[in-house]
Coordinates of C-alpha atoms (C1' of nucleotides) in Angstrom, one line a residue:
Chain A
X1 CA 0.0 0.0 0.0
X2 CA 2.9 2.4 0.5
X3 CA 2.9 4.8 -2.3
X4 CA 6.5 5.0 -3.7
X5 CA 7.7 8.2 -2.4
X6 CA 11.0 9.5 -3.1
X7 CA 13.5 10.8 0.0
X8 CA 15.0 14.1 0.0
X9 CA 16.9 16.2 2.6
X10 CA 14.9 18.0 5.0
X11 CA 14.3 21.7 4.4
X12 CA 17.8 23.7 4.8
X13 CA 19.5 20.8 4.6
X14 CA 21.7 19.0 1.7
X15 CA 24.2 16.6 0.5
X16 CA 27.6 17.7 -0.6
X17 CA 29.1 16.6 -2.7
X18 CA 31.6 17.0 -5.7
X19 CA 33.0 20.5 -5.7
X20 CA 31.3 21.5 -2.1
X21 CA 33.2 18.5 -0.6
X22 CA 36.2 19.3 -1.7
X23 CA 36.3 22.8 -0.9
X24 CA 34.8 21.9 2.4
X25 CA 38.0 19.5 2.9
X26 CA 40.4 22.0 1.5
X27 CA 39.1 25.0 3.7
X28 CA 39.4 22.6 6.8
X29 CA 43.0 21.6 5.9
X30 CA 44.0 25.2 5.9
X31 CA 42.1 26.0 9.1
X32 CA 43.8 23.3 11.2
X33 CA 47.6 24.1 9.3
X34 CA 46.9 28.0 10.3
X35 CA 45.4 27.7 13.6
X36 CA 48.1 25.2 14.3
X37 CA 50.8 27.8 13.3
X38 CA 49.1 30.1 16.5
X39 CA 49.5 27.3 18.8
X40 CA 46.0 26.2 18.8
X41 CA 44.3 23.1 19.1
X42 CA 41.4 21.2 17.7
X43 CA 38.7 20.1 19.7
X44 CA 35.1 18.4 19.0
X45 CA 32.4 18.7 21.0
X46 CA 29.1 17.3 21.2
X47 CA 26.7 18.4 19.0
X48 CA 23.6 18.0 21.3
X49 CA 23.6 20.0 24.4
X50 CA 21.5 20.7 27.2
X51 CA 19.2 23.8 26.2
X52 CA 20.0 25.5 29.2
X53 CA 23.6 25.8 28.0
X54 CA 22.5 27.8 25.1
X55 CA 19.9 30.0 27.0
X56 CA 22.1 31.3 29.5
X57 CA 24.8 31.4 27.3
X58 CA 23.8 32.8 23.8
X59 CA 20.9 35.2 25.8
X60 CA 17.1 34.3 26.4
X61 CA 16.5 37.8 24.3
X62 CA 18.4 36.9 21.6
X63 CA 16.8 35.6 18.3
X64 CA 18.6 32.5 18.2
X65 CA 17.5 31.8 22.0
X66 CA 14.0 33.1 20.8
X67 CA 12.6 31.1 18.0
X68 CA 15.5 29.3 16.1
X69 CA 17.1 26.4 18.4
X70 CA 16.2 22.4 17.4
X71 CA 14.9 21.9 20.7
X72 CA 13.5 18.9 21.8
X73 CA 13.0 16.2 25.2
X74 CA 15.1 13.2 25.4
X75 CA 13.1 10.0 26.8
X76 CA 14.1 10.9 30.1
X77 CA 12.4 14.5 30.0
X78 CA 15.7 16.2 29.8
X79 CA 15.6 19.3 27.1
X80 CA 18.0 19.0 24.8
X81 CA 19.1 21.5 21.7
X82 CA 21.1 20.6 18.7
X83 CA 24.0 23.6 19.2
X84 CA 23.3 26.3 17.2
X85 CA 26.3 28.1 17.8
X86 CA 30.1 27.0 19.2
X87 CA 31.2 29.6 21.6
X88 CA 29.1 27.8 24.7
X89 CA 29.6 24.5 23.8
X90 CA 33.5 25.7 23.8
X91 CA 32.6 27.8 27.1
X92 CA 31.2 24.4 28.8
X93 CA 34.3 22.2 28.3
X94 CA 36.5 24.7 29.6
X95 CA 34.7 24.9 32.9
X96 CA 33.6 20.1 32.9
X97 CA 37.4 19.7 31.8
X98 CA 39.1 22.1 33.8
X99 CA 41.5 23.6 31.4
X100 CA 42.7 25.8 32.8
X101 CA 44.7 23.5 35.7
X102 CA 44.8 21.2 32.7
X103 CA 46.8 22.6 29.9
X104 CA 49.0 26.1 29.1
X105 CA 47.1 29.1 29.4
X106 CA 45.2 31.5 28.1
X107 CA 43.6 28.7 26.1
X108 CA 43.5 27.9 22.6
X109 CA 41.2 26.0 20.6
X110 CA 39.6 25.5 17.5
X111 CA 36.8 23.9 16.5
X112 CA 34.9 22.8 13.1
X113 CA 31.6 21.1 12.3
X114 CA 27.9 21.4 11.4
X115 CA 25.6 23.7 13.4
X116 CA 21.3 24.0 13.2
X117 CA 19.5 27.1 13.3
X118 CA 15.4 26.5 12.3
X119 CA 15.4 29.5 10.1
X120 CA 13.7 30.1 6.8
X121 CA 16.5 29.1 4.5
X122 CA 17.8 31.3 1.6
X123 CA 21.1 31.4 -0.1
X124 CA 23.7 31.3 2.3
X125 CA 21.6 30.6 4.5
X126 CA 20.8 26.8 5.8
X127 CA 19.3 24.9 8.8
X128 CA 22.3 22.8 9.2
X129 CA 25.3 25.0 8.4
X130 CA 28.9 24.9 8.9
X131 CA 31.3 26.5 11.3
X132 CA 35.2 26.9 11.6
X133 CA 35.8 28.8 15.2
X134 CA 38.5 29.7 17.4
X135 CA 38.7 30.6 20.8
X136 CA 41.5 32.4 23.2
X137 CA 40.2 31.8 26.6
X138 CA 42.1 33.3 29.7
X139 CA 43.7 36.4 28.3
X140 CA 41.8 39.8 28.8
X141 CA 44.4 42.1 27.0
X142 CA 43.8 43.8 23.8
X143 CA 47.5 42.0 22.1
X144 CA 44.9 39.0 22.0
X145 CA 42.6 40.5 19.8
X146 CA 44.7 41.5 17.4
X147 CA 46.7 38.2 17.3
X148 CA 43.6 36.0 16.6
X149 CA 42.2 38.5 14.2
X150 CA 46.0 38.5 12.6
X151 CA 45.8 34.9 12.0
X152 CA 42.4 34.6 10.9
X153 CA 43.4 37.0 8.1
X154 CA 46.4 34.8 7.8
X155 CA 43.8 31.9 6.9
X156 CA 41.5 33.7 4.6
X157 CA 44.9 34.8 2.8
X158 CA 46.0 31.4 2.4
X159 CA 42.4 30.7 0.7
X160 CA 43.3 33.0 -2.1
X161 CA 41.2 36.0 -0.5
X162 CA 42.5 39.0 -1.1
X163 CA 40.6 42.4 -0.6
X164 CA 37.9 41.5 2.1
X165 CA 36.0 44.3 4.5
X166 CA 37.0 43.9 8.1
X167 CA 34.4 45.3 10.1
X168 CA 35.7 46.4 13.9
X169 CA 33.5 48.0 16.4
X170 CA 34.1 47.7 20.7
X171 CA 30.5 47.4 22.2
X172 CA 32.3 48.2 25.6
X173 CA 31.5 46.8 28.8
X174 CA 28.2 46.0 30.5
X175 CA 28.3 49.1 32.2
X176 CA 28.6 50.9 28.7
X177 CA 26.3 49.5 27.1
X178 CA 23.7 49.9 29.7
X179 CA 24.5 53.9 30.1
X180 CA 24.5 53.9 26.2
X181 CA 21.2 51.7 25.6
X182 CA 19.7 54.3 27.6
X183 CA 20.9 57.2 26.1
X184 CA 20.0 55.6 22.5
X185 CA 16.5 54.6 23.9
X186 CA 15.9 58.5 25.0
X187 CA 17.7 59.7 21.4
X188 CA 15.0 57.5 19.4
X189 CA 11.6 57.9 21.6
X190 CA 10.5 61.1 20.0
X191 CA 10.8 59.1 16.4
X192 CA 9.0 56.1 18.2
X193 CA 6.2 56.2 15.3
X194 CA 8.9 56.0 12.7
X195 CA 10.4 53.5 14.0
X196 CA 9.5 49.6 12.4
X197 CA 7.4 47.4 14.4
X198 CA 11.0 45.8 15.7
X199 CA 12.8 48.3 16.4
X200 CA 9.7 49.9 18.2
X201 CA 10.0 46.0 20.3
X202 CA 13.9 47.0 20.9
X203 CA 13.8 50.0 22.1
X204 CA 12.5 48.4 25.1
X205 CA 14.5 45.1 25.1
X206 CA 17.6 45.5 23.7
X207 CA 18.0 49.3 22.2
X208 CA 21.8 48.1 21.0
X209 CA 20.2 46.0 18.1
X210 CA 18.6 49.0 16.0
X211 CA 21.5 50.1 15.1
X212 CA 22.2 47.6 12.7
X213 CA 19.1 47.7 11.1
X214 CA 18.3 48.1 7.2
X215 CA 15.4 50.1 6.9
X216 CA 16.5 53.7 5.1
X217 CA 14.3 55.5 7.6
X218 CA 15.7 53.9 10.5
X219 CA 19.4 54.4 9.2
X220 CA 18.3 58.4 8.5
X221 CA 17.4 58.4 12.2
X222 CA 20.3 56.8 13.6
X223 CA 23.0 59.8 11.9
X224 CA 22.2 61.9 14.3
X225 CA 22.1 59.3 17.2
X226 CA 25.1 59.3 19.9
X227 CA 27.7 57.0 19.4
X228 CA 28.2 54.1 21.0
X229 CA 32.2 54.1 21.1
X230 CA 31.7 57.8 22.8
X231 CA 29.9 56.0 25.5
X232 CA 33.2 54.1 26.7
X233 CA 34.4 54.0 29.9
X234 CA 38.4 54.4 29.7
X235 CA 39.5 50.9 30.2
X236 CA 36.9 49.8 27.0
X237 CA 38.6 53.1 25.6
X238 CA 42.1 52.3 26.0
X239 CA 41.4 48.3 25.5
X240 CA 40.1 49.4 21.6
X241 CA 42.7 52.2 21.3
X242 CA 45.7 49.4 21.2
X243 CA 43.7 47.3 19.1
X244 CA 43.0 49.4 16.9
X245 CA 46.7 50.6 16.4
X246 CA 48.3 47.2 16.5
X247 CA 45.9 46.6 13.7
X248 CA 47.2 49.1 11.9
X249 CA 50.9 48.8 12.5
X250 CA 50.6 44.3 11.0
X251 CA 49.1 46.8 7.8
X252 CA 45.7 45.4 8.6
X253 CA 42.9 47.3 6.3
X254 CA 39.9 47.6 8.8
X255 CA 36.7 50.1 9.3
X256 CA 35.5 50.8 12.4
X257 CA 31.4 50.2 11.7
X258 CA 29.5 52.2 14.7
X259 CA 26.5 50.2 13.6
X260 CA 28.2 47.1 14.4
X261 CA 26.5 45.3 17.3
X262 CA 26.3 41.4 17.2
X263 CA 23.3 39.4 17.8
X264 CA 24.3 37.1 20.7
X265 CA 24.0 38.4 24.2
X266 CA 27.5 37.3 25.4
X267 CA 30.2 39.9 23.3
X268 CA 32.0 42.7 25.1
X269 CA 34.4 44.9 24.0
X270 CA 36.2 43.9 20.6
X271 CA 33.2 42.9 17.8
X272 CA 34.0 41.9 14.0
X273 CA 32.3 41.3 10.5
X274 CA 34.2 40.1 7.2
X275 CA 31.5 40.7 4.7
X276 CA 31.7 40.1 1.1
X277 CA 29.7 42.0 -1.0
X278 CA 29.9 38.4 -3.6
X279 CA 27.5 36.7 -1.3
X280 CA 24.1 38.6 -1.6
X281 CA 21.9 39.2 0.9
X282 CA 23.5 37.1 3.4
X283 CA 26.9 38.8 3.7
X284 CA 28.9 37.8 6.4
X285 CA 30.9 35.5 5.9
X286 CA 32.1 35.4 9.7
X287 CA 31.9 37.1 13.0
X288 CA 33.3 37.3 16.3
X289 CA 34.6 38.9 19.6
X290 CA 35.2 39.3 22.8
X291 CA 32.7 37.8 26.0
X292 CA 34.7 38.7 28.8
X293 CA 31.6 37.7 30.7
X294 CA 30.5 34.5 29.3
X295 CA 32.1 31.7 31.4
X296 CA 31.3 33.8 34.6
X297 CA 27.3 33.7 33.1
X298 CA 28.0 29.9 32.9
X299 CA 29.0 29.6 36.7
X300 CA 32.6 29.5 36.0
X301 CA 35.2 32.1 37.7
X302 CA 35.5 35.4 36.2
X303 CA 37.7 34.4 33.0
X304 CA 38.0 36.6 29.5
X305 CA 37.8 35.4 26.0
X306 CA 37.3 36.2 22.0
X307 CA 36.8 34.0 19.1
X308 CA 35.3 34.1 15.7
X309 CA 33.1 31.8 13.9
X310 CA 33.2 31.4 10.6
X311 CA 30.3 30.4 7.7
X312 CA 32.4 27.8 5.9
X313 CA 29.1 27.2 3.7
X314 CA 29.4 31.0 2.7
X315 CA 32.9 30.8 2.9
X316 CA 33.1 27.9 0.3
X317 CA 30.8 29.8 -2.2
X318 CA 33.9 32.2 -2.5
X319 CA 36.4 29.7 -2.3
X320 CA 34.8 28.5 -5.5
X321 CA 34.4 31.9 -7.1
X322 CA 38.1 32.8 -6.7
X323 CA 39.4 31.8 -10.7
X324 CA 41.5 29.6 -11.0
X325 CA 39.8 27.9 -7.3
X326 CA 38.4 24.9 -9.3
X327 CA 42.1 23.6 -10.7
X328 CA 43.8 24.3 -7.5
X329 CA 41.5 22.2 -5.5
X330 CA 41.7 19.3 -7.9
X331 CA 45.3 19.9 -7.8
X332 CA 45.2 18.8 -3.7
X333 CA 42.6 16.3 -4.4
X334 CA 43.2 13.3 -2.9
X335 CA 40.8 11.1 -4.1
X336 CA 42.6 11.2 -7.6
X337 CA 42.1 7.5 -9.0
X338 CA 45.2 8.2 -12.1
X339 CA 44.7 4.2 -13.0
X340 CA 42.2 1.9 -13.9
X341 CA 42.5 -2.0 -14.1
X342 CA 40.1 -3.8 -16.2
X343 CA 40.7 -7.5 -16.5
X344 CA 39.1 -8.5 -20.1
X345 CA 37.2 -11.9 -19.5
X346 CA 35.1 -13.0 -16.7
X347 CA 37.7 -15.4 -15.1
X348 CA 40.1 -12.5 -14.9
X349 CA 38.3 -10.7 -12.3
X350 CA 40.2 -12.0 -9.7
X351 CA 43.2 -10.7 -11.7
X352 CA 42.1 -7.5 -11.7
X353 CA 41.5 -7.4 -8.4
X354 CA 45.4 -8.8 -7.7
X355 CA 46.7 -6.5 -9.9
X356 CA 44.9 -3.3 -8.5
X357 CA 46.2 -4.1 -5.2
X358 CA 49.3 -3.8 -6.1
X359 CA 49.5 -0.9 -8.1
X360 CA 47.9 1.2 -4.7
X361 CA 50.8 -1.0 -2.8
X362 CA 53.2 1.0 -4.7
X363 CA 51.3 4.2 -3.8
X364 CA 49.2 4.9 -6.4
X365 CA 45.5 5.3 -6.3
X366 CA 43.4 2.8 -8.8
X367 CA 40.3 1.3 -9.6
X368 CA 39.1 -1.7 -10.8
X369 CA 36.3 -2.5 -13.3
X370 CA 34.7 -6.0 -12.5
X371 CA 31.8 -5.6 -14.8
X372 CA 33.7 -8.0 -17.2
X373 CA 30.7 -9.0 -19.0
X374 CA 30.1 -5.6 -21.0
X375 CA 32.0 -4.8 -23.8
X376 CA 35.3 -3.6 -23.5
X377 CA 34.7 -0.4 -25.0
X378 CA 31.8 0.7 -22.5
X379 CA 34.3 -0.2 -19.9
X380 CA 36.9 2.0 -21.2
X381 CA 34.5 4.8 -21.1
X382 CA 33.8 4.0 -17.8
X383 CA 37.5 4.4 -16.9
X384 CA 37.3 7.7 -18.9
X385 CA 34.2 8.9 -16.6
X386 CA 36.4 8.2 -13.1
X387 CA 39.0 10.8 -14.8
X388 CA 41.8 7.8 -14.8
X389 CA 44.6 8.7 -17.2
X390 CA 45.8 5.0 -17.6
X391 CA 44.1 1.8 -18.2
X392 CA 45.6 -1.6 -17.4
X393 CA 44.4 -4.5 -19.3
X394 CA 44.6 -8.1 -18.8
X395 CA 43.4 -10.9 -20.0
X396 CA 43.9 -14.2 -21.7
X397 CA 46.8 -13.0 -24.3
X398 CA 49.0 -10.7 -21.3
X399 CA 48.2 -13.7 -19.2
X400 CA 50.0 -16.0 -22.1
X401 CA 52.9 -13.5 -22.5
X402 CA 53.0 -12.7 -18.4
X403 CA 52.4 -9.3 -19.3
X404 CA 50.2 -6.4 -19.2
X405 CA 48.7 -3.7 -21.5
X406 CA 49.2 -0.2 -20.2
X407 CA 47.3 2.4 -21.9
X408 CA 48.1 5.9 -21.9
X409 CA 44.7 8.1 -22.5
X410 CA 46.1 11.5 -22.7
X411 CA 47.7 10.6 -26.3
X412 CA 46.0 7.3 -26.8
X413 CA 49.3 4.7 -26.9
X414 CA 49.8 1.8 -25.2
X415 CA 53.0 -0.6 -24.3
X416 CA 53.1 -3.8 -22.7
X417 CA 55.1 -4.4 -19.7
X418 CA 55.8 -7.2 -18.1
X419 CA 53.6 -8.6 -15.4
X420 CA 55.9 -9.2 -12.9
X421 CA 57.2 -5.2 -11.2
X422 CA 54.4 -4.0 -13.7
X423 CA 53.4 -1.3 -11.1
X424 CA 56.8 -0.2 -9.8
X425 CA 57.1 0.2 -13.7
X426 CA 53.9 2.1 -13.9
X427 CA 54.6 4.3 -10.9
X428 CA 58.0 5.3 -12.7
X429 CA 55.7 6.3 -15.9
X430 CA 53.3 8.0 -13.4
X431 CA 55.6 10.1 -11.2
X432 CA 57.1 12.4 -12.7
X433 CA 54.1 13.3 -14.2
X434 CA 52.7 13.6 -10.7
X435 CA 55.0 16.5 -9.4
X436 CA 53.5 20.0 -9.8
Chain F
rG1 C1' 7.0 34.2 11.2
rU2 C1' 5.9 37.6 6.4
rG3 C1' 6.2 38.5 1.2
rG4 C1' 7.5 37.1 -4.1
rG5 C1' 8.9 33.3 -7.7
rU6 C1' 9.2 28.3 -9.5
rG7 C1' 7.7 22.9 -9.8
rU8 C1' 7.0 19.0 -17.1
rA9 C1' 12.3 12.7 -18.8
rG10 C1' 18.3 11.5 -14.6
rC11 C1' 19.8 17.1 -16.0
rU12 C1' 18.6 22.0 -18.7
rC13 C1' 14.2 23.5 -20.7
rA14 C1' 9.8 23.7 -24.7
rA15 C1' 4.3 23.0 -25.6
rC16 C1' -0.3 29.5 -29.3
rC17 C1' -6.2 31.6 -26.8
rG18 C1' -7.6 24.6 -22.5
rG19 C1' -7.5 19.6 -27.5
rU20 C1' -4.7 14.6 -24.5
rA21 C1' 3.6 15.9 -23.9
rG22 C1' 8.6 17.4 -27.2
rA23 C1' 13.9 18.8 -27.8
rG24 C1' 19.0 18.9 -26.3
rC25 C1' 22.3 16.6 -23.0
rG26 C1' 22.8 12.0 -20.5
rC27 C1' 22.4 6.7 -20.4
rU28 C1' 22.4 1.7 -23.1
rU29 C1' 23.6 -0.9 -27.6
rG30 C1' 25.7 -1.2 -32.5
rA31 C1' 29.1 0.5 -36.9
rU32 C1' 32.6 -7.5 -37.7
rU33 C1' 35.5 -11.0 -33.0
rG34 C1' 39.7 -7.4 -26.9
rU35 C1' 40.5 -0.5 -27.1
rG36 C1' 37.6 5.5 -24.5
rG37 C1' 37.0 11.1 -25.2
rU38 C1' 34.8 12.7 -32.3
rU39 C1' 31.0 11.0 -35.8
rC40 C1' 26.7 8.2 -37.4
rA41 C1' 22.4 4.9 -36.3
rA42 C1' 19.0 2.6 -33.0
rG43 C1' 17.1 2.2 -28.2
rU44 C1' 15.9 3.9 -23.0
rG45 C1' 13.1 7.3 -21.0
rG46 C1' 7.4 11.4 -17.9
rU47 C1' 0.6 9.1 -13.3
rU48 C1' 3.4 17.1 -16.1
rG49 C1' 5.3 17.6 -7.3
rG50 C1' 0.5 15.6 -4.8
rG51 C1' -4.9 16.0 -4.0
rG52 C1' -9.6 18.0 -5.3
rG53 C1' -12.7 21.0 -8.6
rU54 C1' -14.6 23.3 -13.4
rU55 C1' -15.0 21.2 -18.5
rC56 C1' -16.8 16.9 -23.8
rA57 C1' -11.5 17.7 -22.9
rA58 C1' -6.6 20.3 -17.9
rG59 C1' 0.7 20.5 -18.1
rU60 C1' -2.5 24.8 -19.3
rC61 C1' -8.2 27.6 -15.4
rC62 C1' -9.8 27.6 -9.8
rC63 C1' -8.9 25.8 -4.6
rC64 C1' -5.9 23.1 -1.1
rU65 C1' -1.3 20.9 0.0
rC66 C1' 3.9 19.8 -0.4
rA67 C1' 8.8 21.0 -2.0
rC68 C1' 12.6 24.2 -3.8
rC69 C1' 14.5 29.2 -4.7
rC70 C1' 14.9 34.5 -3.5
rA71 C1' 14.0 38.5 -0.2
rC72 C1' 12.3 40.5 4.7
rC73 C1' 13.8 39.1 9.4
rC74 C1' 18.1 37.1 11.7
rC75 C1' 23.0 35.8 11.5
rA76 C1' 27.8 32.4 10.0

RNA sequence: GUGGGUGUAGCUCAACCGGUAGAGCGCUUGAUUGUGGUUCAAGUGGUUGGGGGUUCAAGUCCCCUCACCCACCCCA
């Protein structure tokens, strides 16, 4: 009675494959070589949590808190969240594993992996998306900042990215930011009826986040507005001051963005953007900062930290934009299959088989074609279709002669060799061809 | 959550004002027996996303539903 349905991903969600994988593998690969460089290490966490974790950590008034976590009860009762985010996951195994009587400090990590927000997908925009973060836990001074942003540009440089807008803002200290919201919220109440109906919602919750709004009207308001970054008491002051000229002293090409406020509850301080202006509408292609406050919110001691997280799924878009992306990632492709066996008769499978192994013995990636019983010149094409340059054949006659056919399909010749060394022989032909 | 757009063969798309579905690519086989990427020939392909309605007749019109895409929102 079941109707024959056909299986797809569910909504945001989706294979990747071809390209995507390997510029997902060859962004990660540069991401662990970089961070490495900067002394930090990889670490995996769960990607279930307990809910709680999230709402005190990312902020019941934030949006993610608010209406986008995968929340639901394990059979115990127990509220669980798929992690929408990395920083509190990162925050929590600091405080269950003790790092910091455990290892060096300040702390270093990184982190990569998939991450679920239930939001209305668009481009660049997915329910399960991918994240590449770092954290410095343990060090509160500003040389911090500007090392991890330093390597981070370090990483999208050894991506091929060359002119990208670095977006830098402080957002100061709780006590700033509550003399500011109120200051903003006081600025903005005579325009209340101008104001969207979200902004209107903010100006009593959270004034900070109209500032980085999009509607015209509300930007024309906010001109005149007072300045968050005038609202800074000195050591927020001073903390951005060094930042800001260390920044420019490694050469580092940054705007400071007043209207720069990130969405989760937890920054202080230091807050970035890289946006592309290649993406569309979702433009940033990562974000970060400091949450000096964030393990204390999480009942740990009073401990400082930054990171960044990074939208490898908009971060791979570009990756595959840059020209000249598509042959340099093929160029580190591992899963290269140069040869391809194909024993010719259907009691030469096992051959084939033999034959294969010992070709990847000697360090070179092959395939074999069993399907013996089509012709040989579908199989050939089929050899053709896994992008192999060579073909071995053997059958009967090479089995007569104790040799093999190797075929060479860049310029269509072939030799025979003999069967015994055949594939030290081939990986002599194969080499030199190999090196860049 | 709110808008807009799109669903026809494995893929990209076509079908005038309703008349009962077509092309390219792909795939398979062949052009003498064991030789690919070109060419030629034949073949394989679809309950037009699903359901209901109007009609003599629906891919085409109406309603519902599902999915995908884009944007708002939000953020990576």
């Amino acid at each position: 009675m079941a109707a024959k349905r056909r299986f797809q991903t569910v909504k945001g969600m989706h294979d990747l494959g071809g390209w995507m994988s390997l510029a997902f593998a060859f962004v990660e690969g540069k991401a662990r070589e970089v961070f490495s460089l900067y002394g930090y290490d990889e670490v995996r966490t769960p990607i279930v949590e307990e809910t709680e974790l999230f709402v005190r950590g990312v902020g019941e008034g934030s949006e993610i808190v608010g209406k986008q976590m995968y929340t639901f009860d394990d059979k115990k009762g127990r509220s669980l969240t798929l992690r929408p985010e990395g920083t509190a996951p990162i925050a929590r195994a600091y405080l269950q594993n003790d790092w910091p009587s455990s290892g060096p400090q300040p702390v270093k990590v990184f982190y990569m992996g998939p991450y679920f927000r239930y939001e209305r997908p668009q481009e660049g925009r997915y329910r399960q998306f991918h994240q590449i973060g770092a954290e410095l836990i343990g060090d509160p001074g500003p040389y911090s900042d500007v090392e991890l942003l330093v390597m981070l540009l370090r990483f999208l440089e050894e991506l091929g990215f060359e002119d990208l807008e670095v977006g830098l803002n402080s957002v100061g200290d709780p006590e700033c930011r509550r003399r500011y919201s109120q200051r903003l919220r006081e600025f903005l109440e005579p325009y209340r009826d101008e104001l969207g109906a979200d902004s209107r919602r903010r100006l009593e919750t959270n004034p900070l986040r109209i500032l980085d709004t999009k509607a015209p009207r509300e930007r024309e308001l906010l001109e005149g507005a007072p300045r968050l970054r005038d609202e800074l008491g000195d050591p927020a002051r001073d903390h951005f001051q060094v930042v800001c000229d260390e920044l420019d002293r490694f050469g580092v090409d940054f705007e400071i963005d007043d209207g720069l406020v990130r969405g989760l509850d937890y920054y202080t301080r230091t807050v970035f953007e890289i946006t592309s202006t290649a993406l569309g509408a979702q433009n940033a292609i990562l974000g970060g900062g400091r949450y000096d406050g964030l393990i204390a919110e999480l009942g740990g001691p009073s401990v400082p930290g930054i990171g960044f997280a990074i939208g490898q799924d908009r971060l791979v878009d570009l990756v595959l934009k840059i020209p000249g992306a598509r042959k340099r990632l093929n160029a580190e492709d591992h899963r290269r299959r140069p040869v391809c066996v194909i024993p010719i008769g259907g009691s030469y499978r096992r051959h084939g088989l033999v034959l294969a192994q010992e070709l990847r013995a000697a360090g070179i990636p092959a395939i074999c074609e069993f399907d013996s019983l089509r012709p040989l010149k579908a199989r050939l094409k089929q050899a053709a279709r896994y992008d192999c340059r060579w073909v071995v054949l053997f059958g009967e006659d090479e089995e007569k002669s104790g040799e093999v056919v190797l075929r060479d399909f860049s310029d269509r010749t072939q030799e025979t060799i003999p069967r015994d060394g055949f594939a030290a022989a081939v990986a002599a032909k194969i080499r030199p061809d190999e090196q860049p």
